[in-house]
């Protein structure tokens, strides 16, 4: 068990039990996160969801239509809420959705987003309270329809709601026009068209009120900039409608429309299948290939690698070495799979690229699913939402790695450890990374909070053809800055707490050459593999087996970017080695082994050169050759790194 802190001599029994329990929890959480990633890759894959076909159930009310004109003769549309009452953009959005759905266009995904139990908090039935032109003398079977387009005006975001009173002062209302709303700080954020089609139902030709449970379909296109291709929400639910028929006027009046508490509402979505989404799937596949291939490679002891100046390594050979290095037939447990995925630059940046490219569809899916699941939370949908949100865990890792790269470029240090800011962008253990993931579960409600100050401007109040939605003020884009600030604040807060709580541990890491390479001289962002460091006679040493160190060297030279900074004073290192006495494990040690350690003269130093190559130097500061080190691997001798 590499990097695992086990009981040492002098360690109290309660402390040993705590360390062991912590190890179990960390391993369990790591396994859970990896399972969530696998779950997300299948369940939240838009292509797989569409292939299963449940999203096509919402095609029923428009299946035989090719455009909106054909729907007018099949449904009795409410007075004032007909297709002819829509704005130009609203009518185009409905036409676009109908044509894309009926033709099963390859440019969009039609996905199922679950089934939910409704309560009275979300009024989906009140919109049916209208008058409809119906003639029961020709047919007692009725199909009702309605369509209403609005522009959503939103003010502020999560940050302004928190630090100002814009969520409670000078609020707008639905009777105001666009100029009035904009004078109060509201901005147009989206155009929506709420369209409903009931299933056929029978009525009696009587003037007495008739109450029936009526099932309906919802086709709900939404556009986040004027004229942009819309996405669409689909639904299927049931309402209790109370209706009164006037035979002389040939009018059916729906007097009340109420949700049926406990009834099921099916949700579906039409999402864009853009080149970015397709590219995101490619990134995901490549990330999984490198993660699985690299981890399987790390399960064997990799041969010690030395760069041959006479035969420079090509990009192709380097990529091959990331998953197919030369190795010995000895098992290795140098890296856990979750640690591999959090610390590998290749996996982190590929997976984070997938997250960014698929961000639009992910946010839309999360937002709609959370909106309905919050009414009556169900375990399977809560897990599915968290699996989507956990993607941002790799955004946290990518931010730490990018921060180290930018810091290295902006402040070019002269030696390893000079730039102390670099230390801030590391976590002492994966526990702190998981702590930063806790708040990711609250991304959906955080997003809803940012859009909570909203007013819907209806086409009946003001003609919407002159009201434009700017993409930078749109429903999702406008929250991007607040979400980014929240995520960065979350990362920074966890990092600061880590360094405050574990300040002694960080001070110890600064005194070990291998730890300095990880913390100050590479893009590594987690230090779990450094847990076998001990303090011996005022000297901080890392004690590990040769086979484990060789595999770690391969990981650092292939999956992590090295900065190539030299050690501050190699001669002082040599002097400390010679003057050090024989090691003895101290009471404050956090070693992983209680075995006897080699003498001080056998201590080694890890450093880098200008070509970003990792070197192992002996007590005479002589580079250890692969031939010499591979002999140590065969014997699996203990290596002490000062």
Coordinates of C-alpha atoms in Angstrom, one line a residue:
X1 CA 0.0 0.0 0.0
X2 CA 2.1 2.9 -1.3
X3 CA 1.8 6.2 0.5
X4 CA -0.2 4.7 3.3
X5 CA 0.6 5.7 6.8
X6 CA 0.6 2.7 9.1
X7 CA 1.4 2.1 12.7
X8 CA 4.9 3.0 13.8
X9 CA 6.9 2.4 16.9
X10 CA 5.7 4.8 19.6
X11 CA 2.4 5.7 17.9
X12 CA -0.5 5.6 20.3
X13 CA -3.2 2.9 19.5
X14 CA -5.9 5.6 19.1
X15 CA -3.7 7.5 16.6
X16 CA -3.0 4.3 14.6
X17 CA -6.7 3.5 14.6
X18 CA -7.5 7.1 13.4
X19 CA -4.9 6.8 10.6
X20 CA -6.3 3.5 9.5
X21 CA -9.9 4.7 9.5
X22 CA -8.9 7.8 7.6
X23 CA -7.2 5.6 5.0
X24 CA -10.3 3.5 4.6
X25 CA -12.5 6.6 4.2
X26 CA -10.2 8.1 1.6
X27 CA -10.0 4.9 -0.4
X28 CA -13.8 4.5 -0.2
X29 CA -14.4 8.0 -1.4
X30 CA -11.9 7.6 -4.2
X31 CA -13.6 4.4 -5.3
X32 CA -17.0 6.2 -5.1
X33 CA -15.7 9.1 -7.3
X34 CA -14.3 6.8 -9.9
X35 CA -17.7 4.9 -9.9
X36 CA -19.5 8.2 -10.4
X37 CA -17.2 9.1 -13.3
X38 CA -18.1 5.7 -14.9
X39 CA -21.8 6.2 -14.2
X40 CA -21.6 9.7 -15.7
X41 CA -19.9 8.5 -18.8
X42 CA -22.8 6.1 -19.5
X43 CA -26.0 7.7 -18.0
X44 CA -25.1 11.3 -18.9
X45 CA -24.0 10.4 -22.4
X46 CA -26.4 12.2 -24.8
X47 CA -25.7 9.8 -27.6
X48 CA -26.5 6.7 -25.5
X49 CA -29.6 8.4 -24.0
X50 CA -30.9 9.2 -27.5
X51 CA -30.0 5.7 -28.7
X52 CA -32.2 4.2 -26.0
X53 CA -35.1 6.1 -27.4
X54 CA -37.1 7.3 -24.4
X55 CA -36.7 10.9 -25.5
X56 CA -38.9 10.2 -28.6
X57 CA -42.0 9.7 -26.5
X58 CA -42.7 13.5 -26.7
X59 CA -43.0 13.3 -30.5
X60 CA -46.6 12.1 -30.2
X61 CA -48.6 15.4 -30.5
X62 CA -46.6 16.7 -33.5
X63 CA -45.6 13.4 -35.2
X64 CA -47.6 13.9 -38.3
X65 CA -46.9 17.6 -38.7
X66 CA -44.0 19.1 -40.7
X67 CA -44.6 22.7 -39.6
X68 CA -46.8 24.7 -37.2
X69 CA -49.4 25.5 -39.9
X70 CA -50.5 21.9 -39.9
X71 CA -51.2 22.0 -36.1
X72 CA -53.8 24.7 -36.3
X73 CA -56.4 22.3 -37.9
X74 CA -55.8 19.5 -35.4
X75 CA -56.0 21.4 -32.1
X76 CA -58.4 24.1 -30.8
X77 CA -56.0 26.8 -29.8
X78 CA -57.0 29.2 -26.9
X79 CA -58.2 32.6 -27.9
X80 CA -55.2 35.0 -27.8
X81 CA -52.8 32.1 -27.4
X82 CA -52.7 30.7 -30.9
X83 CA -49.9 30.2 -33.3
X84 CA -50.9 33.4 -35.1
X85 CA -50.5 35.4 -31.9
X86 CA -46.8 34.6 -31.6
X87 CA -44.0 37.0 -32.4
X88 CA -42.0 36.3 -35.5
X89 CA -39.1 34.8 -33.5
X90 CA -41.5 32.8 -31.3
X91 CA -43.2 31.3 -34.4
X92 CA -39.8 30.5 -35.9
X93 CA -38.7 28.7 -32.7
X94 CA -41.8 26.5 -32.7
X95 CA -41.3 25.8 -36.4
X96 CA -37.7 24.9 -35.9
X97 CA -38.4 22.6 -33.0
X98 CA -41.2 20.8 -34.9
X99 CA -39.1 20.3 -38.0
X100 CA -36.1 19.1 -36.1
X101 CA -38.1 16.7 -34.0
X102 CA -40.3 15.2 -36.8
X103 CA -37.3 14.8 -39.1
X104 CA -35.1 13.4 -36.2
X105 CA -32.3 15.8 -37.2
X106 CA -28.7 14.7 -36.6
X107 CA -28.0 18.2 -35.4
X108 CA -29.7 17.7 -32.1
X109 CA -30.1 15.1 -29.3
X110 CA -33.5 14.1 -28.0
X111 CA -33.0 12.8 -24.5
X112 CA -35.1 11.7 -21.6
X113 CA -34.5 13.5 -18.3
X114 CA -36.6 11.4 -15.9
X115 CA -40.0 11.2 -14.4
X116 CA -41.0 13.2 -11.3
X117 CA -43.8 13.5 -8.7
X118 CA -45.4 16.9 -8.8
X119 CA -46.8 18.9 -5.9
X120 CA -48.6 22.3 -5.7
X121 CA -45.4 24.4 -5.7
X122 CA -45.0 24.4 -9.5
X123 CA -48.2 25.5 -11.3
X124 CA -48.1 23.8 -14.7
X125 CA -51.9 23.8 -15.2
X126 CA -53.0 27.4 -14.6
X127 CA -52.1 28.4 -18.2
X128 CA -55.0 26.2 -19.5
X129 CA -57.5 28.7 -17.9
X130 CA -58.6 30.2 -21.3
X131 CA -61.5 30.2 -23.8
X132 CA -61.3 27.8 -26.7
X133 CA -63.3 27.7 -29.9
X134 CA -65.0 24.3 -29.7
X135 CA -68.1 22.9 -31.5
X136 CA -69.4 19.8 -29.7
X137 CA -72.2 19.4 -32.3
X138 CA -69.7 18.1 -34.8
X139 CA -67.5 16.0 -32.4
X140 CA -67.6 15.3 -28.7
X141 CA -63.9 14.6 -28.8
X142 CA -61.7 17.6 -28.1
X143 CA -58.0 18.4 -28.5
X144 CA -56.9 21.7 -26.9
X145 CA -53.8 23.6 -27.6
X146 CA -52.2 26.9 -26.6
X147 CA -48.9 28.7 -27.1
X148 CA -47.4 31.7 -25.3
X149 CA -44.1 33.4 -26.0
X150 CA -42.3 35.6 -23.5
X151 CA -38.9 37.2 -23.0
X152 CA -37.3 36.6 -19.6
X153 CA -35.8 39.7 -18.0
X154 CA -33.3 39.0 -15.1
X155 CA -31.5 41.3 -12.8
X156 CA -28.2 40.6 -11.0
X157 CA -26.5 37.3 -10.2
X158 CA -25.5 35.2 -7.2
X159 CA -22.7 37.7 -6.2
X160 CA -24.9 40.8 -6.4
X161 CA -27.8 39.1 -4.6
X162 CA -25.4 38.2 -1.8
X163 CA -23.7 41.6 -1.3
X164 CA -26.5 44.1 -2.4
X165 CA -30.3 44.4 -2.0
X166 CA -31.1 44.0 -5.7
X167 CA -33.2 40.9 -4.9
X168 CA -35.6 42.8 -2.7
X169 CA -35.6 46.5 -3.8
X170 CA -37.4 48.1 -6.8
X171 CA -38.6 44.8 -8.2
X172 CA -40.3 44.7 -11.6
X173 CA -43.6 43.0 -12.4
X174 CA -45.3 41.4 -15.4
X175 CA -47.3 44.5 -16.3
X176 CA -44.1 46.5 -17.1
X177 CA -42.7 46.9 -20.6
X178 CA -39.1 46.3 -21.6
X179 CA -38.0 50.0 -21.2
X180 CA -39.4 50.1 -17.6
X181 CA -37.7 46.8 -16.8
X182 CA -34.3 47.9 -18.2
X183 CA -34.5 51.1 -16.2
X184 CA -34.7 49.0 -13.1
X185 CA -31.6 47.0 -14.1
X186 CA -33.2 44.0 -15.7
X187 CA -31.8 42.6 -19.0
X188 CA -33.3 40.3 -21.6
X189 CA -31.9 36.8 -21.0
X190 CA -33.9 34.4 -23.1
X191 CA -36.9 33.9 -25.4
X192 CA -39.3 31.1 -24.5
X193 CA -42.4 29.7 -26.2
X194 CA -44.6 27.5 -23.9
X195 CA -46.7 25.3 -26.1
X196 CA -49.3 22.7 -24.8
X197 CA -51.2 20.0 -26.6
X198 CA -53.8 17.9 -24.7
X199 CA -54.6 14.3 -25.6
X200 CA -58.0 13.8 -27.1
X201 CA -60.8 13.7 -24.4
X202 CA -64.6 13.5 -24.6
X203 CA -67.0 16.1 -23.3
X204 CA -70.8 16.1 -22.8
X205 CA -72.7 18.8 -24.6
X206 CA -74.0 20.5 -21.5
X207 CA -73.6 23.9 -19.8
X208 CA -72.9 22.2 -16.5
X209 CA -69.2 22.3 -15.2
X210 CA -67.2 19.2 -16.1
X211 CA -64.1 18.2 -14.3
X212 CA -61.7 15.7 -15.8
X213 CA -58.0 14.7 -15.5
X214 CA -56.6 15.7 -18.8
X215 CA -53.1 14.5 -20.0
X216 CA -51.1 16.9 -22.0
X217 CA -47.8 17.3 -23.8
X218 CA -45.5 20.3 -23.4
X219 CA -43.2 21.6 -26.2
X220 CA -41.1 24.4 -24.7
X221 CA -38.5 25.9 -27.1
X222 CA -36.0 28.3 -25.5
X223 CA -33.5 30.6 -27.2
X224 CA -30.6 32.3 -25.4
X225 CA -30.0 35.0 -28.1
X226 CA -32.3 36.4 -30.7
X227 CA -32.4 34.2 -33.8
X228 CA -30.0 31.5 -32.3
X229 CA -30.9 27.9 -32.7
X230 CA -33.1 27.0 -29.7
X231 CA -33.0 24.1 -27.3
X232 CA -36.3 22.7 -26.1
X233 CA -37.9 21.2 -23.0
X234 CA -40.5 18.5 -23.5
X235 CA -43.0 17.3 -20.9
X236 CA -45.9 15.0 -20.4
X237 CA -48.2 15.4 -17.4
X238 CA -51.8 15.5 -16.2
X239 CA -54.0 18.3 -15.0
X240 CA -57.4 18.5 -13.3
X241 CA -59.4 20.8 -15.6
X242 CA -62.8 22.2 -14.8
X243 CA -64.6 23.2 -18.0
X244 CA -67.9 24.9 -19.0
X245 CA -69.2 24.7 -22.5
X246 CA -71.4 27.3 -24.2
X247 CA -73.1 25.7 -27.1
X248 CA -74.5 28.9 -28.5
X249 CA -71.2 30.7 -28.6
X250 CA -69.3 27.4 -29.5
X251 CA -66.8 28.2 -26.7
X252 CA -65.2 26.0 -24.1
X253 CA -64.1 27.8 -21.0
X254 CA -61.5 26.2 -18.7
X255 CA -62.4 27.8 -15.4
X256 CA -59.7 26.1 -13.2
X257 CA -56.6 24.1 -13.9
X258 CA -54.7 22.5 -11.1
X259 CA -51.8 20.0 -10.7
X260 CA -52.7 16.6 -9.5
X261 CA -50.6 16.2 -6.4
X262 CA -48.5 13.0 -6.7
X263 CA -49.0 12.7 -10.4
X264 CA -46.0 11.8 -12.6
X265 CA -44.4 14.4 -15.0
X266 CA -42.1 13.0 -17.7
X267 CA -39.3 15.3 -18.7
X268 CA -37.3 15.4 -22.0
X269 CA -34.9 17.8 -23.7
X270 CA -33.7 18.7 -27.1
X271 CA -30.0 19.5 -26.9
X272 CA -27.6 20.7 -29.5
X273 CA -25.2 18.3 -31.2
X274 CA -22.5 20.8 -32.2
X275 CA -19.0 20.0 -33.3
X276 CA -17.8 21.0 -29.8
X277 CA -20.0 18.4 -28.2
X278 CA -18.7 15.7 -30.6
X279 CA -15.1 16.8 -29.8
X280 CA -15.9 16.6 -26.1
X281 CA -16.8 12.9 -26.5
X282 CA -13.5 12.4 -28.3
X283 CA -11.6 14.0 -25.4
X284 CA -13.5 11.8 -23.0
X285 CA -12.5 8.6 -24.9
X286 CA -8.9 9.7 -25.1
X287 CA -8.8 10.6 -21.4
X288 CA -10.2 7.2 -20.4
X289 CA -7.7 5.4 -22.7
X290 CA -4.7 7.3 -21.2
X291 CA -6.1 6.8 -17.6
X292 CA -6.7 3.1 -17.9
X293 CA -3.6 2.4 -20.0
X294 CA -1.4 4.5 -17.8
X295 CA -2.7 3.0 -14.6
X296 CA -2.3 -0.5 -15.9
X297 CA 1.3 0.4 -16.8
X298 CA 1.9 1.7 -13.3
X299 CA 0.9 -1.7 -11.9
X300 CA 4.2 -3.1 -13.0
X301 CA 7.6 -1.8 -11.9
X302 CA 8.8 0.5 -14.7
X303 CA 12.4 0.6 -15.6
X304 CA 14.5 3.6 -14.6
X305 CA 14.5 6.0 -17.5
X306 CA 17.3 8.3 -18.7
X307 CA 17.2 10.6 -21.6
X308 CA 19.6 9.7 -24.4
X309 CA 21.0 13.0 -25.8
X310 CA 22.2 11.2 -28.9
X311 CA 18.7 9.9 -29.6
X312 CA 16.1 12.6 -28.7
X313 CA 12.7 11.2 -27.8
X314 CA 10.0 12.0 -30.3
X315 CA 6.5 13.0 -29.4
X316 CA 5.1 9.6 -30.6
X317 CA 7.6 7.7 -28.5
X318 CA 6.8 9.8 -25.5
X319 CA 3.1 9.2 -25.9
X320 CA 3.7 5.4 -26.3
X321 CA 5.8 5.5 -23.1
X322 CA 2.9 7.0 -21.2
X323 CA 0.9 3.8 -21.5
X324 CA 3.6 1.2 -22.6
X325 CA 6.8 1.8 -20.8
X326 CA 9.6 -0.7 -20.5
X327 CA 9.0 -2.6 -17.2
X328 CA 10.1 -5.4 -15.0
X329 CA 7.8 -8.4 -14.1
X330 CA 7.3 -7.1 -10.6
X331 CA 4.0 -5.8 -9.2
X332 CA 3.8 -2.1 -8.3
X333 CA 1.4 -0.3 -6.0
X334 CA 3.0 3.1 -6.3
X335 CA -0.2 4.9 -7.5
X336 CA -3.8 4.4 -6.8
X337 CA -6.2 4.8 -9.7
X338 CA -8.0 7.8 -8.3
X339 CA -4.6 9.5 -7.5
X340 CA -3.5 8.8 -11.0
X341 CA -6.6 10.5 -12.5
X342 CA -6.3 13.5 -10.2
X343 CA -2.6 14.1 -10.8
X344 CA -2.0 13.1 -14.5
X345 CA -1.8 16.2 -16.7
X346 CA -2.9 14.2 -19.7
X347 CA -6.1 12.9 -18.0
X348 CA -6.9 16.1 -16.1
X349 CA -6.6 18.4 -19.1
X350 CA -8.4 16.0 -21.5
X351 CA -11.2 15.4 -19.1
X352 CA -11.4 19.1 -18.2
X353 CA -11.5 19.9 -22.0
X354 CA -14.4 17.5 -22.3
X355 CA -16.2 19.3 -19.4
X356 CA -15.7 22.8 -21.0
X357 CA -16.8 21.7 -24.5
X358 CA -19.9 20.0 -23.1
X359 CA -20.6 22.7 -20.6
X360 CA -23.7 24.1 -22.4
X361 CA -25.6 20.8 -22.6
X362 CA -24.5 19.9 -19.1
X363 CA -25.8 23.1 -17.5
X364 CA -29.1 22.9 -19.4
X365 CA -29.5 19.3 -18.3
X366 CA -28.6 19.9 -14.7
X367 CA -30.8 23.0 -14.5
X368 CA -33.9 21.3 -15.8
X369 CA -33.4 18.0 -13.9
X370 CA -32.7 19.9 -10.6
X371 CA -35.8 22.1 -11.1
X372 CA -38.1 19.1 -11.1
X373 CA -36.1 16.8 -8.8
X374 CA -36.1 19.5 -6.1
X375 CA -39.9 19.2 -5.8
X376 CA -39.6 15.6 -4.5
X377 CA -36.0 14.4 -4.5
X378 CA -35.4 10.9 -5.8
X379 CA -32.2 9.1 -5.1
X380 CA -31.4 8.0 -8.6
X381 CA -31.8 11.5 -10.0
X382 CA -29.8 13.0 -7.2
X383 CA -26.9 10.7 -7.9
X384 CA -27.2 11.5 -11.6
X385 CA -27.1 15.2 -10.8
X386 CA -24.1 14.8 -8.5
X387 CA -22.3 12.7 -11.2
X388 CA -22.7 15.6 -13.6
X389 CA -21.5 18.1 -11.0
X390 CA -18.5 15.9 -10.0
X391 CA -17.1 16.6 -13.4
X392 CA -16.0 20.0 -12.0
X393 CA -13.7 18.2 -9.6
X394 CA -11.3 17.9 -12.5
X395 CA -11.8 21.5 -13.3
X396 CA -10.5 22.1 -9.7
X397 CA -7.4 20.0 -10.5
X398 CA -6.9 21.8 -13.9
X399 CA -7.1 25.2 -12.2
X400 CA -4.4 24.2 -9.7
X401 CA -2.2 22.9 -12.5
X402 CA -2.8 25.9 -14.7
X403 CA -2.0 28.2 -11.8
X404 CA 1.3 26.5 -11.3
X405 CA 2.1 26.8 -15.0
X406 CA 1.2 30.5 -15.1
X407 CA 3.1 31.2 -11.9
X408 CA 6.1 29.5 -13.3
X409 CA 6.0 31.5 -16.5
X410 CA 5.1 34.9 -14.9
X411 CA 7.6 34.5 -12.0
X412 CA 10.5 32.6 -13.3
X413 CA 12.3 31.4 -10.2
X414 CA 16.1 30.8 -10.3
X415 CA 16.0 27.6 -8.3
X416 CA 13.5 25.0 -7.0
X417 CA 11.6 26.3 -4.0
X418 CA 12.3 30.0 -4.5
X419 CA 8.7 30.8 -5.7
X420 CA 6.7 30.2 -2.5
X421 CA 3.4 31.0 -4.3
X422 CA 3.8 27.7 -6.1
X423 CA 3.2 25.9 -2.8
X424 CA -0.3 27.3 -2.5
X425 CA -1.4 25.4 -5.6
X426 CA -1.0 22.0 -4.0
X427 CA -3.1 19.9 -1.7
X428 CA -1.4 17.9 1.1
X429 CA -3.8 15.0 0.5
X430 CA -6.7 14.1 -1.7
X431 CA -8.9 14.7 1.4
X432 CA -8.8 18.4 0.7
X433 CA -9.7 17.9 -3.0
X434 CA -12.7 16.0 -1.8
X435 CA -13.5 18.9 0.6
X436 CA -13.6 21.2 -2.4
X437 CA -16.0 18.8 -4.2
X438 CA -18.7 19.1 -1.4
X439 CA -19.8 22.5 -2.7
X440 CA -20.1 21.2 -6.2
X441 CA -23.3 19.5 -5.2
X442 CA -24.8 23.0 -4.7
X443 CA -24.0 24.3 -8.2
X444 CA -27.6 23.7 -9.4
X445 CA -29.3 25.7 -6.6
X446 CA -26.5 28.3 -6.8
X447 CA -27.3 28.7 -10.4
X448 CA -31.0 29.1 -9.7
X449 CA -30.3 31.7 -7.0
X450 CA -28.4 33.7 -9.6
X451 CA -31.5 33.8 -11.9
X452 CA -34.1 34.2 -9.1
X453 CA -34.9 37.9 -9.8
X454 CA -36.8 37.3 -13.0
X455 CA -39.8 38.9 -14.8
X456 CA -41.5 37.3 -17.8
X457 CA -42.5 39.9 -20.4
X458 CA -45.4 38.5 -22.4
X459 CA -46.1 39.2 -26.1
X460 CA -49.6 40.3 -25.1
X461 CA -48.1 43.1 -22.9
X462 CA -45.5 44.3 -25.5
X463 CA -44.9 43.1 -29.0
X464 CA -41.6 41.1 -28.6
X465 CA -40.3 41.5 -32.2
X466 CA -38.3 44.5 -31.2
X467 CA -36.9 43.0 -27.9
X468 CA -33.5 41.5 -28.5
X469 CA -31.6 39.1 -26.3
X470 CA -27.8 39.6 -26.2
X471 CA -25.9 36.4 -25.8
X472 CA -23.6 37.9 -23.1
X473 CA -26.7 38.7 -21.0
X474 CA -28.3 35.3 -21.7
X475 CA -29.7 32.9 -19.1
X476 CA -26.6 30.8 -18.8
X477 CA -23.8 33.1 -19.9
X478 CA -24.7 35.8 -17.5
X479 CA -24.0 33.5 -14.6
X480 CA -20.7 32.3 -15.9
X481 CA -18.6 34.9 -14.0
X482 CA -20.4 34.2 -10.7
X483 CA -20.0 30.5 -11.1
X484 CA -16.3 30.9 -12.0
X485 CA -15.7 33.2 -9.0
X486 CA -17.5 30.7 -6.8
X487 CA -15.4 27.8 -8.0
X488 CA -12.2 29.7 -7.7
X489 CA -13.1 30.9 -4.3
X490 CA -13.9 27.3 -3.3
X491 CA -10.5 26.1 -4.6
X492 CA -8.6 28.9 -2.9
X493 CA -10.4 28.5 0.4
X494 CA -9.7 24.8 0.6
X495 CA -6.0 25.4 -0.3
X496 CA -5.6 28.1 2.3
X497 CA -7.2 25.9 5.0
X498 CA -5.0 23.0 4.0
X499 CA -1.9 25.1 4.4
X500 CA -3.0 26.6 7.7
X501 CA -4.0 23.3 9.3
X502 CA -1.0 21.4 8.0
X503 CA 1.6 24.1 8.2
X504 CA 4.1 21.8 9.9
X505 CA 3.7 19.2 7.2
X506 CA 4.3 21.8 4.5
X507 CA 7.4 23.1 6.3
X508 CA 8.7 19.5 6.3
X509 CA 8.1 19.0 2.6
X510 CA 10.2 22.0 1.8
X511 CA 13.2 20.3 3.2
X512 CA 13.1 17.2 1.0
X513 CA 14.4 17.2 -2.6
X514 CA 11.8 14.9 -4.0
X515 CA 8.9 16.8 -2.3
X516 CA 10.3 20.0 -3.6
X517 CA 10.2 18.6 -7.2
X518 CA 6.5 17.8 -6.8
X519 CA 5.5 21.0 -5.0
X520 CA 7.7 23.6 -6.6
X521 CA 9.1 22.1 -9.8
X522 CA 6.1 20.3 -11.5
X523 CA 2.4 20.5 -12.2
X524 CA 1.7 17.9 -9.6
X525 CA -1.2 19.2 -7.4
X526 CA -1.5 16.3 -4.8
X527 CA 1.1 15.1 -2.3
X528 CA -0.4 11.8 -1.1
X529 CA 2.5 9.8 -2.6
X530 CA 4.9 11.8 -0.3
X531 CA 3.4 10.4 2.9
X532 CA 6.4 8.1 3.5
X533 CA 8.6 11.1 4.6
X534 CA 10.3 10.9 8.0
X535 CA 12.3 13.3 10.2
X536 CA 15.6 11.9 11.3
X537 CA 18.2 13.9 13.2
X538 CA 16.9 17.2 11.8
X539 CA 17.0 15.7 8.3
X540 CA 13.8 15.2 6.3
X541 CA 14.0 12.0 4.3
X542 CA 11.7 10.0 2.0
X543 CA 12.2 6.3 2.5
X544 CA 10.8 4.0 -0.2
X545 CA 11.5 0.9 -2.2
X546 CA 13.5 1.2 -5.4
X547 CA 10.7 -0.3 -7.4
X548 CA 8.2 2.2 -6.2
X549 CA 10.5 5.1 -6.9
X550 CA 11.2 3.9 -10.4
X551 CA 7.5 3.9 -11.2
X552 CA 7.1 7.4 -9.7
X553 CA 9.9 8.6 -11.9
X554 CA 8.1 7.3 -14.9
X555 CA 4.9 9.0 -13.8
X556 CA 6.7 12.3 -13.3
X557 CA 8.5 12.2 -16.7
X558 CA 5.4 11.2 -18.7
X559 CA 2.2 12.3 -17.1
X560 CA 3.4 15.5 -15.3
X561 CA 5.0 18.6 -16.7
X562 CA 8.4 19.4 -15.2
X563 CA 9.7 23.0 -14.9
X564 CA 13.4 22.2 -15.0
X565 CA 14.5 24.4 -12.0
X566 CA 17.8 23.3 -10.4
X567 CA 18.3 22.8 -6.7
X568 CA 19.5 25.9 -4.9
X569 CA 22.9 24.7 -3.8
X570 CA 24.0 21.2 -4.7
X571 CA 27.2 21.5 -2.7
X572 CA 25.3 22.3 0.5
X573 CA 23.2 19.2 -0.1
X574 CA 26.4 17.1 -0.3
X575 CA 27.7 18.7 2.9
X576 CA 24.5 17.9 4.8
X577 CA 24.7 14.2 3.6
X578 CA 28.3 13.8 4.8
X579 CA 27.7 15.5 8.1
X580 CA 24.4 13.6 8.9
X581 CA 24.6 10.8 11.4
X582 CA 22.9 7.4 11.2
X583 CA 19.1 7.8 10.9
X584 CA 16.7 6.9 13.6
X585 CA 13.0 7.3 13.3
X586 CA 11.7 10.1 15.5
X587 CA 8.4 10.3 17.3
X588 CA 6.9 12.9 14.9
X589 CA 7.6 10.7 11.9
X590 CA 4.9 9.9 9.4
X591 CA 6.7 7.0 7.8
X592 CA 5.1 4.2 6.0
X593 CA 7.6 1.6 7.1
X594 CA 9.3 0.8 10.4
X595 CA 12.1 -1.2 8.8
X596 CA 15.7 -0.1 9.3
X597 CA 17.0 2.5 6.9
X598 CA 20.3 2.8 5.1
X599 CA 23.0 4.9 6.4
X600 CA 23.3 8.6 5.7
X601 CA 26.0 8.1 3.1
X602 CA 23.5 6.2 1.0
X603 CA 21.0 9.1 0.9
X604 CA 20.1 10.4 -2.6
X605 CA 19.0 13.7 -4.0
X606 CA 16.3 14.2 -6.7
X607 CA 16.8 17.2 -9.0
X608 CA 16.2 18.4 -12.5
X609 CA 18.3 19.9 -15.2
X610 CA 17.5 22.6 -17.9
X611 CA 16.0 20.0 -20.2
X612 CA 13.3 19.2 -17.6
X613 CA 14.8 15.8 -16.9
X614 CA 14.5 14.2 -13.5
X615 CA 17.8 12.9 -12.0
X616 CA 18.8 10.9 -9.0
X617 CA 22.1 11.9 -7.5
X618 CA 24.1 9.9 -5.0
X619 CA 26.0 11.2 -2.0
X620 CA 28.8 12.5 -4.3
X621 CA 26.2 14.3 -6.4
X622 CA 26.9 11.8 -9.2
X623 CA 24.0 10.9 -11.5
X624 CA 22.8 7.3 -10.8
X625 CA 22.7 5.5 -14.2
X626 CA 19.9 3.2 -15.2
X627 CA 22.2 0.2 -15.1
X628 CA 23.0 0.9 -11.4
X629 CA 19.5 1.7 -10.5
X630 CA 18.0 -1.3 -12.2
X631 CA 20.2 -3.5 -10.1
X632 CA 18.5 -1.9 -7.0
X633 CA 15.1 -2.7 -8.6
X634 CA 16.0 -6.3 -9.0
X635 CA 16.9 -6.5 -5.3
X636 CA 14.1 -4.0 -4.4
X637 CA 16.5 -2.2 -2.0
X638 CA 15.4 0.7 0.1
X639 CA 16.2 4.1 -1.2
X640 CA 16.6 7.1 1.1
X641 CA 16.0 10.6 -0.5
X642 CA 17.1 13.6 1.4

